[in-house]
CSV table of C-alpha atoms and ligand atoms in Angstrom, one decimal:
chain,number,residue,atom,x,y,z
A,1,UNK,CA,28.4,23.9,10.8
A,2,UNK,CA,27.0,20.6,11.9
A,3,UNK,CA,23.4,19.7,11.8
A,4,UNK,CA,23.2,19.7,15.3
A,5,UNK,CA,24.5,23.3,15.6
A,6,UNK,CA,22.4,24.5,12.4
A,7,UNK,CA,19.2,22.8,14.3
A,8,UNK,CA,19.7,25.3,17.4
A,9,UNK,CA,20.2,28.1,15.0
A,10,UNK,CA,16.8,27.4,13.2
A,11,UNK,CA,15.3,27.1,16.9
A,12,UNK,CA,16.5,30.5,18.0
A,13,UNK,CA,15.7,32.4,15.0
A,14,UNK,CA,12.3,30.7,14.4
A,15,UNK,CA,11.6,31.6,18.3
A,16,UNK,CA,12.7,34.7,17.9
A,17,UNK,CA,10.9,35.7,14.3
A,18,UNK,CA,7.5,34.1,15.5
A,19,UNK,CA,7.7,31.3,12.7
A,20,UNK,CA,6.0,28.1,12.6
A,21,UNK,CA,7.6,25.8,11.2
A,22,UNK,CA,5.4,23.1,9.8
A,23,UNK,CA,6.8,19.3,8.0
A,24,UNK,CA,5.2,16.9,6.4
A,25,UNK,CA,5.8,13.4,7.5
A,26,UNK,CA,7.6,12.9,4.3
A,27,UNK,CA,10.1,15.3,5.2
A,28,UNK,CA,13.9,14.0,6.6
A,29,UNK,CA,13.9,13.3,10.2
A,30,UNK,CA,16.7,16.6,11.1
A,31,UNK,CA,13.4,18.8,9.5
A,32,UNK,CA,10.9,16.6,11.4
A,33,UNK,CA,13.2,16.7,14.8
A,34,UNK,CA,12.6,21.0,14.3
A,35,UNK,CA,8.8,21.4,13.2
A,36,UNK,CA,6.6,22.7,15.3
A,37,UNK,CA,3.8,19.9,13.7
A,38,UNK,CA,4.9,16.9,11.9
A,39,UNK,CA,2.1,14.9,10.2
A,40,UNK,CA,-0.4,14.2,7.2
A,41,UNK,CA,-1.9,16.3,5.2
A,42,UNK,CA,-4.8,16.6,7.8
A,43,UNK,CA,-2.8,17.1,10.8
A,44,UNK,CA,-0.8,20.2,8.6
A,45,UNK,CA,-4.7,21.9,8.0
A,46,UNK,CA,-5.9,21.6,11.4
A,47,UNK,CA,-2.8,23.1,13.0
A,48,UNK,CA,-2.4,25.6,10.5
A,49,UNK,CA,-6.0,26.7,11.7
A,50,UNK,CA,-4.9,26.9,15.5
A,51,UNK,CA,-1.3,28.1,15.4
A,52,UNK,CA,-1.4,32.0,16.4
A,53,UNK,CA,2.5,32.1,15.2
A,54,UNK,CA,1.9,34.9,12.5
A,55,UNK,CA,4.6,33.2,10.1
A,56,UNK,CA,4.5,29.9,8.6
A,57,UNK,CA,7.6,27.6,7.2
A,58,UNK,CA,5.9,24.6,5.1
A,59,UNK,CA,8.3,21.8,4.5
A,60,UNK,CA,6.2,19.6,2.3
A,61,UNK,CA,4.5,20.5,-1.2
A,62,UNK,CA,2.5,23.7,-2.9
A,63,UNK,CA,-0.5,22.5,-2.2
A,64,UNK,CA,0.3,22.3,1.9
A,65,UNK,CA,1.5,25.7,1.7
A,66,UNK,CA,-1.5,27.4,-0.3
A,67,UNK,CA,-3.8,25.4,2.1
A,68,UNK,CA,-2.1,27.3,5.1
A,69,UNK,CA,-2.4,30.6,3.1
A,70,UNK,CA,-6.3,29.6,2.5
A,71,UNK,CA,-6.8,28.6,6.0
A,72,UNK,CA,-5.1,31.7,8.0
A,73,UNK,CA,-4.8,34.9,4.6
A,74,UNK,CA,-3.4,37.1,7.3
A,75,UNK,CA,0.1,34.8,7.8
A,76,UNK,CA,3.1,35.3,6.2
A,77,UNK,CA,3.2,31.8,4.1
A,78,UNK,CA,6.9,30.7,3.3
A,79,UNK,CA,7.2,27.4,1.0
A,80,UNK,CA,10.8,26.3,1.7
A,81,UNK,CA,11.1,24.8,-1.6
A,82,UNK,CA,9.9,26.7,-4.1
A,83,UNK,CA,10.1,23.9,-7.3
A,84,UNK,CA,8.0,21.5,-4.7
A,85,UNK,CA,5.2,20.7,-6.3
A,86,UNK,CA,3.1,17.9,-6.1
A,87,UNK,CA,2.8,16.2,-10.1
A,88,UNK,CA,-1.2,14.7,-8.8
A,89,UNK,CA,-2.4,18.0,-8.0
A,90,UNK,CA,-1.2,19.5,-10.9
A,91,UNK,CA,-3.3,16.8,-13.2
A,92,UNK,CA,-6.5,18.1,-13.2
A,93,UNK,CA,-7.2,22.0,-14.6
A,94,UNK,CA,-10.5,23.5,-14.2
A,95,UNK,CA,-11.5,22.8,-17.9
A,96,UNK,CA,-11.1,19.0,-17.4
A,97,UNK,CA,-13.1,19.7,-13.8
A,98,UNK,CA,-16.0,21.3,-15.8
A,99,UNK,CA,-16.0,18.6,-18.2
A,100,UNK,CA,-16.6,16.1,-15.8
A,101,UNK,CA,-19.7,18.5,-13.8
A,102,UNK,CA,-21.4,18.2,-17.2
A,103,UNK,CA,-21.3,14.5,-17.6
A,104,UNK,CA,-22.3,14.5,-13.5
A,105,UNK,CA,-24.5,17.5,-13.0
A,106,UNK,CA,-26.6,16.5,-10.1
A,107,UNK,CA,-23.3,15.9,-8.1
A,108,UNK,CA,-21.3,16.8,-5.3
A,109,UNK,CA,-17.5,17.5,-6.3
A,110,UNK,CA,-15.3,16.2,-3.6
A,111,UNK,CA,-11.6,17.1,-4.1
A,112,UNK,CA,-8.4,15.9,-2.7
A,113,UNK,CA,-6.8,18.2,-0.9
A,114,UNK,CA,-3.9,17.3,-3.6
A,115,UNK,CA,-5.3,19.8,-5.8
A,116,UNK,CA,-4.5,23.7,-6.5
A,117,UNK,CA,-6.0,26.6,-4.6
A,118,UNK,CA,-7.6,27.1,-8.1
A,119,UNK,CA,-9.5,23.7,-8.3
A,120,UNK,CA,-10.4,24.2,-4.8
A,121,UNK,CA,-12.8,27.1,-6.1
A,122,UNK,CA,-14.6,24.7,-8.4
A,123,UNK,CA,-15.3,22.0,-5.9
A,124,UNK,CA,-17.7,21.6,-2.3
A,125,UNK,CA,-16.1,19.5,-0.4
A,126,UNK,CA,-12.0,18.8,0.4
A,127,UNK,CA,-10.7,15.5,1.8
A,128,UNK,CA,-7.3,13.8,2.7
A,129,UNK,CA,-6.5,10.6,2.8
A,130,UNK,CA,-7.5,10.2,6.9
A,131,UNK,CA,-10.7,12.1,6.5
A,132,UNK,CA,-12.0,10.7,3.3
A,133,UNK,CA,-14.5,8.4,4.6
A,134,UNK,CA,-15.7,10.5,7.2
A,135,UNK,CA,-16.4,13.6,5.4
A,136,UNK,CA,-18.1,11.8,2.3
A,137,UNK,CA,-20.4,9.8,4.6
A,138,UNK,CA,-21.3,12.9,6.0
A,139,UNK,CA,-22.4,14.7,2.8
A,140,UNK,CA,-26.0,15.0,1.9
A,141,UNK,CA,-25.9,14.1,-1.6
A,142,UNK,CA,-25.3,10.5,-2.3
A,143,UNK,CA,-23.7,11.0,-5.7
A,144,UNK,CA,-19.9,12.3,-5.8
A,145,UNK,CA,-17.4,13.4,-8.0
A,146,UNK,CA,-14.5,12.7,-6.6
A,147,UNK,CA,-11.2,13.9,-8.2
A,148,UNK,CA,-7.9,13.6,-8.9
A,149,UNK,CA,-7.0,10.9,-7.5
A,150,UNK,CA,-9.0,7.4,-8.9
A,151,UNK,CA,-7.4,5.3,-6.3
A,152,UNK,CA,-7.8,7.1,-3.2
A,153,UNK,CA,-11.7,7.4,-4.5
A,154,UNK,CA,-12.1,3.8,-5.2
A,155,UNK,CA,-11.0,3.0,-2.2
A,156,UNK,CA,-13.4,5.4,-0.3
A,157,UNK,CA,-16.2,4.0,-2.5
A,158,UNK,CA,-15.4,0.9,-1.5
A,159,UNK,CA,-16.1,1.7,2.2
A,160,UNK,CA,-19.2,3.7,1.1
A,161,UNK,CA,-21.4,1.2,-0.8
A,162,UNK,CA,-24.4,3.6,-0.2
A,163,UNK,CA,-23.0,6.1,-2.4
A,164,UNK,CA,-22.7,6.6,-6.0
A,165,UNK,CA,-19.6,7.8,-7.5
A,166,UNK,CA,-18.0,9.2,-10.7
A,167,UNK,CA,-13.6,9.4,-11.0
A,168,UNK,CA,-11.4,11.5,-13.2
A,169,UNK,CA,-10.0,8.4,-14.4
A,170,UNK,CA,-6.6,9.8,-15.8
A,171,UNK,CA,-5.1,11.1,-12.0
A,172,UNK,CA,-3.4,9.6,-9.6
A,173,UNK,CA,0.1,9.8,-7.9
A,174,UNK,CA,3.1,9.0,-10.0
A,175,UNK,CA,5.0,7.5,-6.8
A,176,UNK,CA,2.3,5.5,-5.4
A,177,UNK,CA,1.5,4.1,-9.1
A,178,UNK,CA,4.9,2.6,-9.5
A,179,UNK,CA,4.0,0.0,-6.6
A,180,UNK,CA,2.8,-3.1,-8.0
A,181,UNK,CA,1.2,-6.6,-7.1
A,182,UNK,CA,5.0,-8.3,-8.1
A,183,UNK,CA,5.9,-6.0,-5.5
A,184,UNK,CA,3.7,-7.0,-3.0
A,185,UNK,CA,4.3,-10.8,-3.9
A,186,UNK,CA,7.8,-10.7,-3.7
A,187,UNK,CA,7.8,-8.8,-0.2
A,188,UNK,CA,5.1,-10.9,1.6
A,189,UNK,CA,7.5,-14.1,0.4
A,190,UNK,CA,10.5,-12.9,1.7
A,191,UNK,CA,9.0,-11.8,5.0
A,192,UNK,CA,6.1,-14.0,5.8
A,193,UNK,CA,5.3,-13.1,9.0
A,194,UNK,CA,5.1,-8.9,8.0
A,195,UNK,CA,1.9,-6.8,8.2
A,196,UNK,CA,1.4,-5.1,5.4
A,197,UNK,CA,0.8,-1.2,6.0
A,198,UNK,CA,-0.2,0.9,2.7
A,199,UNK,CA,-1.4,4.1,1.5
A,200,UNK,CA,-4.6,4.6,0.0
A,201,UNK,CA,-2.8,6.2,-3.1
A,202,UNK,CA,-1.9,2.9,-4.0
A,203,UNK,CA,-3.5,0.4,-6.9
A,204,UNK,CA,-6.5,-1.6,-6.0
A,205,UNK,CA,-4.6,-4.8,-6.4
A,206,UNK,CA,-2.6,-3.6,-3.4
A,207,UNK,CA,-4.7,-2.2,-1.4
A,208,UNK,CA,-7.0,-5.1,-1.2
A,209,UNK,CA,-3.9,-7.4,0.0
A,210,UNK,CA,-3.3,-4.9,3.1
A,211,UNK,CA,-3.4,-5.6,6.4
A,212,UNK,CA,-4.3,-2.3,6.9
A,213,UNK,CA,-4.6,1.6,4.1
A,214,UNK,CA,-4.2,4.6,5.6
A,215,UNK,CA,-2.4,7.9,5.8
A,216,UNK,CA,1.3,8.6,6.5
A,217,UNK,CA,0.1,9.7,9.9
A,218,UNK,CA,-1.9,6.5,10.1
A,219,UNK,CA,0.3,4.0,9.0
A,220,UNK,CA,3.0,4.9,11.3
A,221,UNK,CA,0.4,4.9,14.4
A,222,UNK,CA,-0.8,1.8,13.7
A,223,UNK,CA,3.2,0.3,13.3
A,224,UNK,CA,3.6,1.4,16.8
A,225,UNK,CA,0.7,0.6,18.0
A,226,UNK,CA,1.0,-3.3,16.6
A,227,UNK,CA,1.5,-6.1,18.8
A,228,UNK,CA,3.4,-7.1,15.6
A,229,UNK,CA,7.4,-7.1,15.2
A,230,UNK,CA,7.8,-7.1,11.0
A,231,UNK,CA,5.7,-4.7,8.6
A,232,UNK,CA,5.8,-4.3,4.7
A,233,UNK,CA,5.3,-0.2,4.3
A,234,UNK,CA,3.9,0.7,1.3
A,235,UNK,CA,3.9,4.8,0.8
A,236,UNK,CA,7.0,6.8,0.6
A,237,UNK,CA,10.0,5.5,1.7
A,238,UNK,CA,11.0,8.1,4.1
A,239,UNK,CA,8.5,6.6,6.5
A,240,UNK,CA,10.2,3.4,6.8
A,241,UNK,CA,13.4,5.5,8.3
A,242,UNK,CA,10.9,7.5,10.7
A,243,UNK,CA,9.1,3.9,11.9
A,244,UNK,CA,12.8,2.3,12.1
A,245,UNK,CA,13.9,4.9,14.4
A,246,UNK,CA,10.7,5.6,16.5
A,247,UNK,CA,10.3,1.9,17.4
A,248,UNK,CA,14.5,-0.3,17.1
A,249,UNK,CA,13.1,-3.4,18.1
A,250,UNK,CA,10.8,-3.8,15.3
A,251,UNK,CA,11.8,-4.3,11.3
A,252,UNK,CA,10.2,-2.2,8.7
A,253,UNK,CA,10.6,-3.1,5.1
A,254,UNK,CA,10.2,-0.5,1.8
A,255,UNK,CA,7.4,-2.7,-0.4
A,256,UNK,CA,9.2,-0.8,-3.4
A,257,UNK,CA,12.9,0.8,-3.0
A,258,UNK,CA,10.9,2.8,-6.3
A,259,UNK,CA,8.3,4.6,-3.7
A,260,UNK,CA,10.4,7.6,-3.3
A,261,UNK,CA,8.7,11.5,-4.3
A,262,UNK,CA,11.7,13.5,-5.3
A,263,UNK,CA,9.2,16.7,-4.8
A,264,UNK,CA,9.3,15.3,-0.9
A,265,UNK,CA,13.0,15.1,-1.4
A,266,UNK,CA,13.8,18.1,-2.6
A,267,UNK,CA,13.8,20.1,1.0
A,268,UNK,CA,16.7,20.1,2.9
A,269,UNK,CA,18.0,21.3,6.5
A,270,UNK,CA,20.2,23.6,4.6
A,271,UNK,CA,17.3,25.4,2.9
A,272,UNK,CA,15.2,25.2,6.0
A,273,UNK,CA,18.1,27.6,7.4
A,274,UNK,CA,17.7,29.6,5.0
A,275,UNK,CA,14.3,29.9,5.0
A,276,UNK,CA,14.2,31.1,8.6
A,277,UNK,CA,16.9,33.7,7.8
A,278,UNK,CA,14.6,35.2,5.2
A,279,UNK,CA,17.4,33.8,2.3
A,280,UNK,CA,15.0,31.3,0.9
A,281,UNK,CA,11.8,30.2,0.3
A,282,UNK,CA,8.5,31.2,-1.4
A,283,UNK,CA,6.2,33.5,0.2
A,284,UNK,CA,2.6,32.2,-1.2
A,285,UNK,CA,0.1,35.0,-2.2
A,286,UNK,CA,-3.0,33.5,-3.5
A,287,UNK,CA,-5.8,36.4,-5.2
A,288,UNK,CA,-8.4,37.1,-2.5
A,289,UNK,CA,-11.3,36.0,-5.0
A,290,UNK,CA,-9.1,32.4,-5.0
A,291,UNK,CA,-9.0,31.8,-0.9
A,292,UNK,CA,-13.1,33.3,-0.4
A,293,UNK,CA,-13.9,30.4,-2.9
A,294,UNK,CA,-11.2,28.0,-1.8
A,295,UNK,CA,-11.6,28.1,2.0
A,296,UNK,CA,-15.7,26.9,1.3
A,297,UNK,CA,-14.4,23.6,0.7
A,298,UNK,CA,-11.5,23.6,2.7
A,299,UNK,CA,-14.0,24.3,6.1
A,300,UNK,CA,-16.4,22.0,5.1
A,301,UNK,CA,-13.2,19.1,5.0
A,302,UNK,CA,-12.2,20.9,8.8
A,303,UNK,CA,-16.0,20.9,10.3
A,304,UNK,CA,-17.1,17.4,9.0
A,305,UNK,CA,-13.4,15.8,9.5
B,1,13P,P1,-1.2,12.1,3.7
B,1,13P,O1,-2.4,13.0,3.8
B,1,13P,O2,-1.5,10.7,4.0
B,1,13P,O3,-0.1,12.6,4.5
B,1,13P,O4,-0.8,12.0,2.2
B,1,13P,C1,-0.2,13.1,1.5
B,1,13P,C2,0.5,12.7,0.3
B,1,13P,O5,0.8,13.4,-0.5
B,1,13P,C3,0.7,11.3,0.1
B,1,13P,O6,1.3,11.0,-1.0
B,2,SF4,FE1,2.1,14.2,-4.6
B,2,SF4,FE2,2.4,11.5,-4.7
B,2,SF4,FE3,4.4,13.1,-3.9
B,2,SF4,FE4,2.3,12.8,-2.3
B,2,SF4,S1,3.8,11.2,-2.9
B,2,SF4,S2,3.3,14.7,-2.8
B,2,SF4,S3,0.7,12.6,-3.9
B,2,SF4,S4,3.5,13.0,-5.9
């Protein structure tokens, strides 16, 4: 079978079994070229919330799929890849989390949406990386928690001087960590006149040196957008492939040929096929006591964002 032919296969069935079939941006571009929704982890959340399909394929991580399940309980929630996890939202447990609310009582726990459905029940307030700053300026209290991820926080503090905040200072994201400033030196010397484009996942020391920080969706938006014909991407790698494509007469350059999340990886067209066939796949089922919790923080992230 050639991908073409297994592409029009997964369109019929997924037409005909009222499945939705949802792909991070992360994903290869023959998933991508059959989602419903491509985007970040924002984009995934608010059209999980609209979609009336009453089935839902995630290709991305566990944490997109148990955010579908908490958004819309009723849907049948398939995660293509079952061992796709995401290492960040697994850092954290609910005993560190309740640590951290004792040395910061008085304030408001903002999670990353990179976090279990379980976390989710301990926390007010979810955020991704394109919402962030939004939905914290929004909140009432001036003094967040905000956790796993120290660099992502940082860099909303940053943007939020008004605001007091406390980190779980062990998180962060494993591939985004591996980018460094050498990196960032020896790409903006070999091609000068580049833009550089990076998540805000990444180390301070990078992010301040960016030409613009934002998420997946963002930083491919802005590279076509750009008056600009060279830009340094520094996120996942699988985005430099998606901008190369969408726009030929521009370069694109991987910061790090390191920045690659083998959980992101680990889907495939193949299983996707599968998956629509009812051979493959993780339905997520999430106790009811878990969503009531989780969803408080999860609509607050969808009202204010
Ligand atoms: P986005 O919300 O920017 O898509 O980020 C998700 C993610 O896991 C980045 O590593
Ligand atoms: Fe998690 Fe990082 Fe992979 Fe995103 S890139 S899914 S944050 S490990």
């Amino acid at each position: 079978m050639t991908i073409q032919q297994m592409q029009d296969e997964i369109l019929r069935i997924k037409k005909e079994k009222d499945i939705c079939i949802l792909a991070h941006a992360y994903q290869n571009h023959e998933i991508c070229e059959i989602a419903d929704y491509v985007g970040d982890s924002f984009g995934l959340a608010v059209n999980a919330s609209k979609d009336s399909k009453k089935n839902v394929l995630m290709c991305g991580v566990r944490f997109m799929a148990e955010t579908v399940k908490i958004i819309s309980p009723e849907k049948n929630v398939i995660l293509v890849s079952p061992d796709a996890g995401c290492p960040m939202a697994d850092q954290i447990k609910p005993e560190d989390l309740a640590e951290l609310k004792k040395q910061y009582p008085d304030y408001t726990t903002v999670c990353y949406i990179n976090t279990t459905a379980e976390l989710k029940t301990y926390c007010d307030a979810c955020v991704t990386s394109s919402a962030a700053i939004n939905i914290v300026s929004k909140l009432p209290n001036d003094k967040i928690l905000f956790v796993p991820d120290p660099h992502l926080g940082s860099w909303v503090a940053e943007k939020l001087p008004e605001k007091q905040f406390a980190f779980f200072e062990e998180g962060g994201c494993p591939t985004h960590f591996r980018l460094t400033a050498a990196d960032v030196k020896k790409a903006k010397e070999a091609h000068p006149n580049a833009l550089l484009l990076v998540h805000p996942e990444c180390r301070k020391e990078i992010v301040d040196q960016a030409d613009y920080v934002g998420s997946t969706t963002g930083i491919m938006d802005y590279a076509k957008k750009s008056d600009n014909k060279e830009f340094i991407i520094g996120t996942e790698n699988s985005i430099v492939s998606h901008l190369q494509l969408a726009c030929p007469d521009k370069q694109f350059y991987a910061l790090s040929k390191m920045c690659v999340c083998m959980n992101m990886r680990l889907t495939t067209l193949g299983d996707v096929y599968a998956a629509v066939k009812g051979l493959a796949g993780e339905e997520i089922t999430l106790p009811e006591e878990t969503i009531i919790k989780a969803k408080k923080c999860i609509d607050v992230m969808l009202e204010l964002g």
